[in-house]
Amino acid sequence: DAGITQSPRHKVTETGTPVTLRCHQTENHRYMYWYRQDPGHGLRLIHYSYGVKDTDKGEVSDGYSVSRSKTEDFLLTLESATSSQTSVYFCAIGQGATDTQYFGPGTRLTVL
Amino acid sequence: AQSVTQPDIHITVSEGASLELRCNYSYGATPYLFWYVQSPGQGLQLLLKYFSGDTLVQGIKGFEAEFKRSQSSFNLRKPSVHWSDAAEYFCAVGERAGNNRKLIWGLGTSLAVNP
């Protein structure tokens, strides 16, 4: 299995609070991704990174920001959490040569 | 725009029966194609991938998939399903633009296995 960890694995927070999710890899892969998964919507890309300090928006980026100051870490921040951001969040990594992505275990976020 | 369609939302098969999950894609160039599996409460695991060459690719857990360019399809098959194969299955196609490397995902097929 690819060396990807996500923290925290579970989080319950209140509307309006900031939340940061962390993705950490030990594979030295160039590409990192944040997805959210909701019933009926499959996987939706929030943001991705193609190198340190190089990030771009995905299809559902509103309300989210990311940062990547080191190859191994990719942070996802919800500046002011809303109930619509209750979801399971997955981080993935990829080399880029073959487009293959490897997934972390996920973070279940509940916004009350 | 590129897209992936998994026509079957839910499929139920009996243990020991054969399985075929359908995937159709829309992509202009030669695609990189993937199947992933997600067991309940777990992350996604790569089952198999196609880049080039032999159009029949073998994956883990006894799965295989066949790339058919003329039909824009990449269907997943297994000759004999086990109860542990009950899971969500996702098909994806790679999308490239400059430095960007993304996967375009189907919405998934949920597989139930009857004993």
mmCIF file of N, CA, C and O in Angstrom, chain A residues 1 9 30-31 33 35 37 40-43 45 48 50 56-57 90 96-105 108, chain B residues 32 34 36 38 41-46 49 51 88 90 93-96 98-103 105-108:
data_model
loop_
_atom_site.group_PDB
_atom_site.id
_atom_site.type_symbol
_atom_site.label_atom_id
_atom_site.label_comp_id
_atom_site.label_asym_id
_atom_site.label_seq_id
_atom_site.Cartn_x
_atom_site.Cartn_y
_atom_site.Cartn_z
ATOM 1 N N ASP A 1 0.839 -1.199 0.000
ATOM 2 C CA ASP A 1 0.000 0.000 0.000
ATOM 3 C C ASP A 1 0.877 1.253 0.000
ATOM 4 O O ASP A 1 1.933 1.283 0.603
ATOM 5 N N ARG A 9 -8.931 11.231 11.478
ATOM 6 C CA ARG A 9 -9.757 10.268 10.757
ATOM 7 C C ARG A 9 -11.238 10.577 10.936
ATOM 8 O O ARG A 9 -12.051 10.265 10.059
ATOM 9 N N ARG A 30 4.685 13.557 -6.848
ATOM 10 C CA ARG A 30 4.534 14.962 -7.209
ATOM 11 C C ARG A 30 3.099 15.458 -7.007
ATOM 12 O O ARG A 30 2.870 16.583 -6.589
ATOM 13 N N TYR A 31 2.135 14.610 -7.364
ATOM 14 C CA TYR A 31 0.750 15.056 -7.383
ATOM 15 C C TYR A 31 0.015 14.630 -6.114
ATOM 16 O O TYR A 31 0.165 13.502 -5.635
ATOM 17 N N TYR A 33 -4.063 15.145 -4.204
ATOM 18 C CA TYR A 33 -5.446 15.503 -4.515
ATOM 19 C C TYR A 33 -6.299 15.431 -3.255
ATOM 20 O O TYR A 33 -6.086 14.582 -2.390
ATOM 21 N N TYR A 35 -10.405 14.965 -2.459
ATOM 22 C CA TYR A 35 -11.738 14.664 -2.946
ATOM 23 C C TYR A 35 -12.713 14.682 -1.777
ATOM 24 O O TYR A 35 -12.348 14.440 -0.629
ATOM 25 N N GLN A 37 -16.510 12.696 -0.948
ATOM 26 C CA GLN A 37 -17.383 11.630 -1.416
ATOM 27 C C GLN A 37 -18.715 11.725 -0.692
ATOM 28 O O GLN A 37 -18.755 11.666 0.539
ATOM 29 N N GLY A 40 -24.520 9.342 -3.990
ATOM 30 C CA GLY A 40 -25.135 9.812 -5.224
ATOM 31 C C GLY A 40 -24.270 10.728 -6.064
ATOM 32 O O GLY A 40 -24.630 11.054 -7.204
ATOM 33 N N HIS A 41 -23.135 11.150 -5.515
ATOM 34 C CA HIS A 41 -22.255 12.066 -6.246
ATOM 35 C C HIS A 41 -20.899 11.464 -6.568
ATOM 36 O O HIS A 41 -20.091 12.082 -7.254
ATOM 37 N N GLY A 42 -20.639 10.287 -6.083
ATOM 38 C CA GLY A 42 -19.342 9.684 -6.349
ATOM 39 C C GLY A 42 -18.223 10.499 -5.731
ATOM 40 O O GLY A 42 -18.378 11.110 -4.673
ATOM 41 N N LEU A 43 -17.093 10.534 -6.418
ATOM 42 C CA LEU A 43 -15.934 11.293 -5.970
ATOM 43 C C LEU A 43 -15.883 12.617 -6.713
ATOM 44 O O LEU A 43 -15.940 12.643 -7.940
ATOM 45 N N LEU A 45 -13.583 16.172 -7.127
ATOM 46 C CA LEU A 45 -12.282 16.771 -6.860
ATOM 47 C C LEU A 45 -12.448 18.176 -6.295
ATOM 48 O O LEU A 45 -13.146 19.014 -6.874
ATOM 49 N N TYR A 48 -6.224 20.189 -6.181
ATOM 50 C CA TYR A 48 -5.092 19.307 -6.358
ATOM 51 C C TYR A 48 -3.803 20.116 -6.433
ATOM 52 O O TYR A 48 -3.833 21.351 -6.583
ATOM 53 N N TYR A 50 0.283 20.031 -8.071
ATOM 54 C CA TYR A 50 1.232 19.386 -8.973
ATOM 55 C C TYR A 50 2.663 19.733 -8.609
ATOM 56 O O TYR A 50 3.578 19.614 -9.431
ATOM 57 N N ASP A 56 -4.239 23.904 -7.786
ATOM 58 C CA ASP A 56 -5.285 24.348 -8.694
ATOM 59 C C ASP A 56 -6.624 23.843 -8.193
ATOM 60 O O ASP A 56 -6.690 22.887 -7.396
ATOM 61 N N LYS A 57 -7.682 24.494 -8.664
ATOM 62 C CA LYS A 57 -9.019 24.155 -8.204
ATOM 63 C C LYS A 57 -9.572 22.958 -8.949
ATOM 64 O O LYS A 57 -9.283 22.741 -10.128
ATOM 65 N N PHE A 90 -11.238 12.326 1.017
ATOM 66 C CA PHE A 90 -10.132 11.447 0.669
ATOM 67 C C PHE A 90 -8.989 12.244 0.060
ATOM 68 O O PHE A 90 -9.205 13.123 -0.786
ATOM 69 N N GLY A 96 2.090 10.940 -11.750
ATOM 70 C CA GLY A 96 1.892 11.761 -12.930
ATOM 71 C C GLY A 96 2.259 11.073 -14.217
ATOM 72 O O GLY A 96 1.659 11.344 -15.240
ATOM 73 N N ALA A 97 3.217 10.161 -14.192
ATOM 74 C CA ALA A 97 3.643 9.505 -15.423
ATOM 75 C C ALA A 97 2.545 8.629 -15.998
ATOM 76 O O ALA A 97 2.395 8.503 -17.213
ATOM 77 N N THR A 98 1.751 8.017 -15.100
ATOM 78 C CA THR A 98 0.725 7.083 -15.548
ATOM 79 C C THR A 98 -0.666 7.472 -15.086
ATOM 80 O O THR A 98 -1.597 6.728 -15.296
ATOM 81 N N ASP A 99 -0.811 8.615 -14.472
ATOM 82 C CA ASP A 99 -2.096 9.094 -13.968
ATOM 83 C C ASP A 99 -2.653 8.263 -12.816
ATOM 84 O O ASP A 99 -3.719 8.571 -12.300
ATOM 85 N N THR A 100 -1.970 7.206 -12.420
ATOM 86 C CA THR A 100 -2.479 6.359 -11.345
ATOM 87 C C THR A 100 -2.505 7.126 -10.034
ATOM 88 O O THR A 100 -1.545 7.819 -9.698
ATOM 89 N N GLN A 101 -3.609 7.006 -9.312
ATOM 90 C CA GLN A 101 -3.729 7.641 -8.005
ATOM 91 C C GLN A 101 -3.895 6.571 -6.933
ATOM 92 O O GLN A 101 -4.534 5.542 -7.148
ATOM 93 N N TYR A 102 -3.319 6.860 -5.766
ATOM 94 C CA TYR A 102 -3.416 5.985 -4.606
ATOM 95 C C TYR A 102 -4.052 6.768 -3.477
ATOM 96 O O TYR A 102 -3.670 7.919 -3.229
ATOM 97 N N PHE A 103 -4.970 6.107 -2.782
ATOM 98 C CA PHE A 103 -5.826 6.821 -1.850
ATOM 99 C C PHE A 103 -5.475 6.580 -0.395
ATOM 100 O O PHE A 103 -5.052 5.479 -0.006
ATOM 101 N N GLY A 104 -5.713 7.612 0.404
ATOM 102 C CA GLY A 104 -5.633 7.484 1.840
ATOM 103 C C GLY A 104 -6.906 6.869 2.399
ATOM 104 O O GLY A 104 -7.848 6.601 1.655
ATOM 105 N N PRO A 105 -6.946 6.673 3.722
ATOM 106 C CA PRO A 105 -8.078 5.979 4.348
ATOM 107 C C PRO A 105 -9.323 6.839 4.515
ATOM 108 O O PRO A 105 -10.394 6.317 4.798
ATOM 109 N N ARG A 108 -13.752 11.342 8.020
ATOM 110 C CA ARG A 108 -15.186 11.586 8.096
ATOM 111 C C ARG A 108 -15.415 12.854 8.891
ATOM 112 O O ARG A 108 -15.075 12.920 10.079
ATOM 113 N N TYR B 32 -5.957 6.500 -20.623
ATOM 114 C CA TYR B 32 -5.498 5.696 -19.501
ATOM 115 C C TYR B 32 -6.769 5.369 -18.708
ATOM 116 O O TYR B 32 -7.489 6.277 -18.306
ATOM 117 N N PHE B 34 -8.903 3.053 -15.625
ATOM 118 C CA PHE B 34 -8.700 2.474 -14.300
ATOM 119 C C PHE B 34 -10.008 1.913 -13.755
ATOM 120 O O PHE B 34 -11.094 2.420 -14.040
ATOM 121 N N TYR B 36 -11.269 0.994 -9.744
ATOM 122 C CA TYR B 36 -10.988 0.997 -8.319
ATOM 123 C C TYR B 36 -12.139 0.318 -7.588
ATOM 124 O O TYR B 36 -13.293 0.341 -8.048
ATOM 125 N N GLN B 38 -14.008 -0.002 -3.639
ATOM 126 C CA GLN B 38 -14.110 0.578 -2.292
ATOM 127 C C GLN B 38 -15.012 -0.296 -1.441
ATOM 128 O O GLN B 38 -16.220 -0.373 -1.676
ATOM 129 N N GLY B 41 -16.702 1.670 4.274
ATOM 130 C CA GLY B 41 -15.899 2.337 5.292
ATOM 131 C C GLY B 41 -14.417 2.415 4.985
ATOM 132 O O GLY B 41 -13.634 2.820 5.844
ATOM 133 N N GLN B 42 -14.036 2.044 3.766
ATOM 134 C CA GLN B 42 -12.621 2.020 3.400
ATOM 135 C C GLN B 42 -12.307 3.050 2.327
ATOM 136 O O GLN B 42 -13.213 3.649 1.727
ATOM 137 N N GLY B 43 -11.040 3.217 2.069
ATOM 138 C CA GLY B 43 -10.609 4.040 0.952
ATOM 139 C C GLY B 43 -10.679 3.260 -0.345
ATOM 140 O O GLY B 43 -11.094 2.099 -0.368
ATOM 141 N N LEU B 44 -10.280 3.884 -1.427
ATOM 142 C CA LEU B 44 -10.317 3.246 -2.743
ATOM 143 C C LEU B 44 -9.017 2.499 -3.002
ATOM 144 O O LEU B 44 -7.928 3.005 -2.730
ATOM 145 N N GLN B 45 -9.170 1.311 -3.559
ATOM 146 C CA GLN B 45 -8.021 0.479 -3.890
ATOM 147 C C GLN B 45 -7.994 0.245 -5.399
ATOM 148 O O GLN B 45 -9.025 -0.071 -6.008
ATOM 149 N N LEU B 46 -6.825 0.388 -5.992
ATOM 150 C CA LEU B 46 -6.671 0.163 -7.424
ATOM 151 C C LEU B 46 -6.819 -1.321 -7.731
ATOM 152 O O LEU B 46 -6.104 -2.151 -7.167
ATOM 153 N N LYS B 49 -5.400 -1.349 -14.307
ATOM 154 C CA LYS B 49 -5.272 -0.162 -15.139
ATOM 155 C C LYS B 49 -4.854 -0.569 -16.545
ATOM 156 O O LYS B 49 -4.190 -1.591 -16.740
ATOM 157 N N PHE B 51 -2.954 1.141 -19.962
ATOM 158 C CA PHE B 51 -2.246 2.266 -20.563
ATOM 159 C C PHE B 51 -2.067 2.066 -22.055
ATOM 160 O O PHE B 51 -2.281 2.960 -22.851
ATOM 161 N N GLU B 88 -18.238 -1.141 -3.651
ATOM 162 C CA GLU B 88 -18.524 -0.134 -4.675
ATOM 163 C C GLU B 88 -17.364 -0.142 -5.660
ATOM 164 O O GLU B 88 -16.194 -0.174 -5.251
ATOM 165 N N PHE B 90 -15.551 1.700 -9.021
ATOM 166 C CA PHE B 90 -15.454 2.954 -9.756
ATOM 167 C C PHE B 90 -14.540 2.797 -10.961
ATOM 168 O O PHE B 90 -13.438 2.260 -10.848
ATOM 169 N N VAL B 93 -11.035 7.592 -16.027
ATOM 170 C CA VAL B 93 -10.160 7.829 -17.168
ATOM 171 C C VAL B 93 -9.235 8.989 -16.847
ATOM 172 O O VAL B 93 -9.644 9.961 -16.207
ATOM 173 N N GLY B 94 -7.972 8.878 -17.230
ATOM 174 C CA GLY B 94 -7.007 9.923 -16.964
ATOM 175 C C GLY B 94 -7.199 11.097 -17.905
ATOM 176 O O GLY B 94 -7.438 10.920 -19.095
ATOM 177 N N GLU B 95 -7.054 12.295 -17.367
ATOM 178 C CA GLU B 95 -7.151 13.522 -18.164
ATOM 179 C C GLU B 95 -5.867 14.321 -17.987
ATOM 180 O O GLU B 95 -5.430 14.549 -16.862
ATOM 181 N N ARG B 96 -5.292 14.733 -19.104
ATOM 182 C CA ARG B 96 -4.036 15.466 -19.055
ATOM 183 C C ARG B 96 -4.165 16.807 -19.753
ATOM 184 O O ARG B 96 -4.752 16.906 -20.818
ATOM 185 N N GLY B 98 -1.232 19.978 -19.890
ATOM 186 C CA GLY B 98 -0.024 20.594 -19.356
ATOM 187 C C GLY B 98 0.509 19.813 -18.169
ATOM 188 O O GLY B 98 0.734 18.616 -18.248
ATOM 189 N N ASN B 99 0.681 20.507 -17.020
ATOM 190 C CA ASN B 99 1.146 19.842 -15.805
ATOM 191 C C ASN B 99 0.049 19.087 -15.076
ATOM 192 O O ASN B 99 0.318 18.388 -14.099
ATOM 193 N N ASN B 100 -1.164 19.272 -15.507
ATOM 194 C CA ASN B 100 -2.274 18.710 -14.753
ATOM 195 C C ASN B 100 -2.497 17.245 -15.085
ATOM 196 O O ASN B 100 -2.506 16.842 -16.237
ATOM 197 N N ARG B 101 -2.712 16.473 -14.049
ATOM 198 C CA ARG B 101 -3.025 15.060 -14.172
ATOM 199 C C ARG B 101 -4.226 14.787 -13.279
ATOM 200 O O ARG B 101 -4.126 14.844 -12.058
ATOM 201 N N LYS B 102 -5.344 14.524 -13.884
ATOM 202 C CA LYS B 102 -6.546 14.273 -13.103
ATOM 203 C C LYS B 102 -7.217 13.005 -13.579
ATOM 204 O O LYS B 102 -6.943 12.499 -14.666
ATOM 205 N N LEU B 103 -8.088 12.479 -12.735
ATOM 206 C CA LEU B 103 -8.930 11.360 -13.134
ATOM 207 C C LEU B 103 -10.371 11.848 -13.219
ATOM 208 O O LEU B 103 -10.851 12.561 -12.339
ATOM 209 N N TRP B 105 -14.104 10.557 -13.070
ATOM 210 C CA TRP B 105 -14.681 9.380 -12.420
ATOM 211 C C TRP B 105 -16.113 9.115 -12.858
ATOM 212 O O TRP B 105 -16.902 10.036 -13.090
ATOM 213 N N GLY B 106 -16.443 7.830 -12.954
ATOM 214 C CA GLY B 106 -17.837 7.440 -13.012
ATOM 215 C C GLY B 106 -18.452 7.524 -11.619
ATOM 216 O O GLY B 106 -17.730 7.694 -10.628
ATOM 217 N N LEU B 107 -19.772 7.413 -11.553
ATOM 218 C CA LEU B 107 -20.456 7.534 -10.265
ATOM 219 C C LEU B 107 -20.450 6.251 -9.454
ATOM 220 O O LEU B 107 -20.892 6.246 -8.300
ATOM 221 N N GLY B 108 -19.961 5.190 -10.041
ATOM 222 C CA GLY B 108 -19.823 3.955 -9.297
ATOM 223 C C GLY B 108 -20.959 2.975 -9.507
ATOM 224 O O GLY B 108 -22.081 3.346 -9.866
#
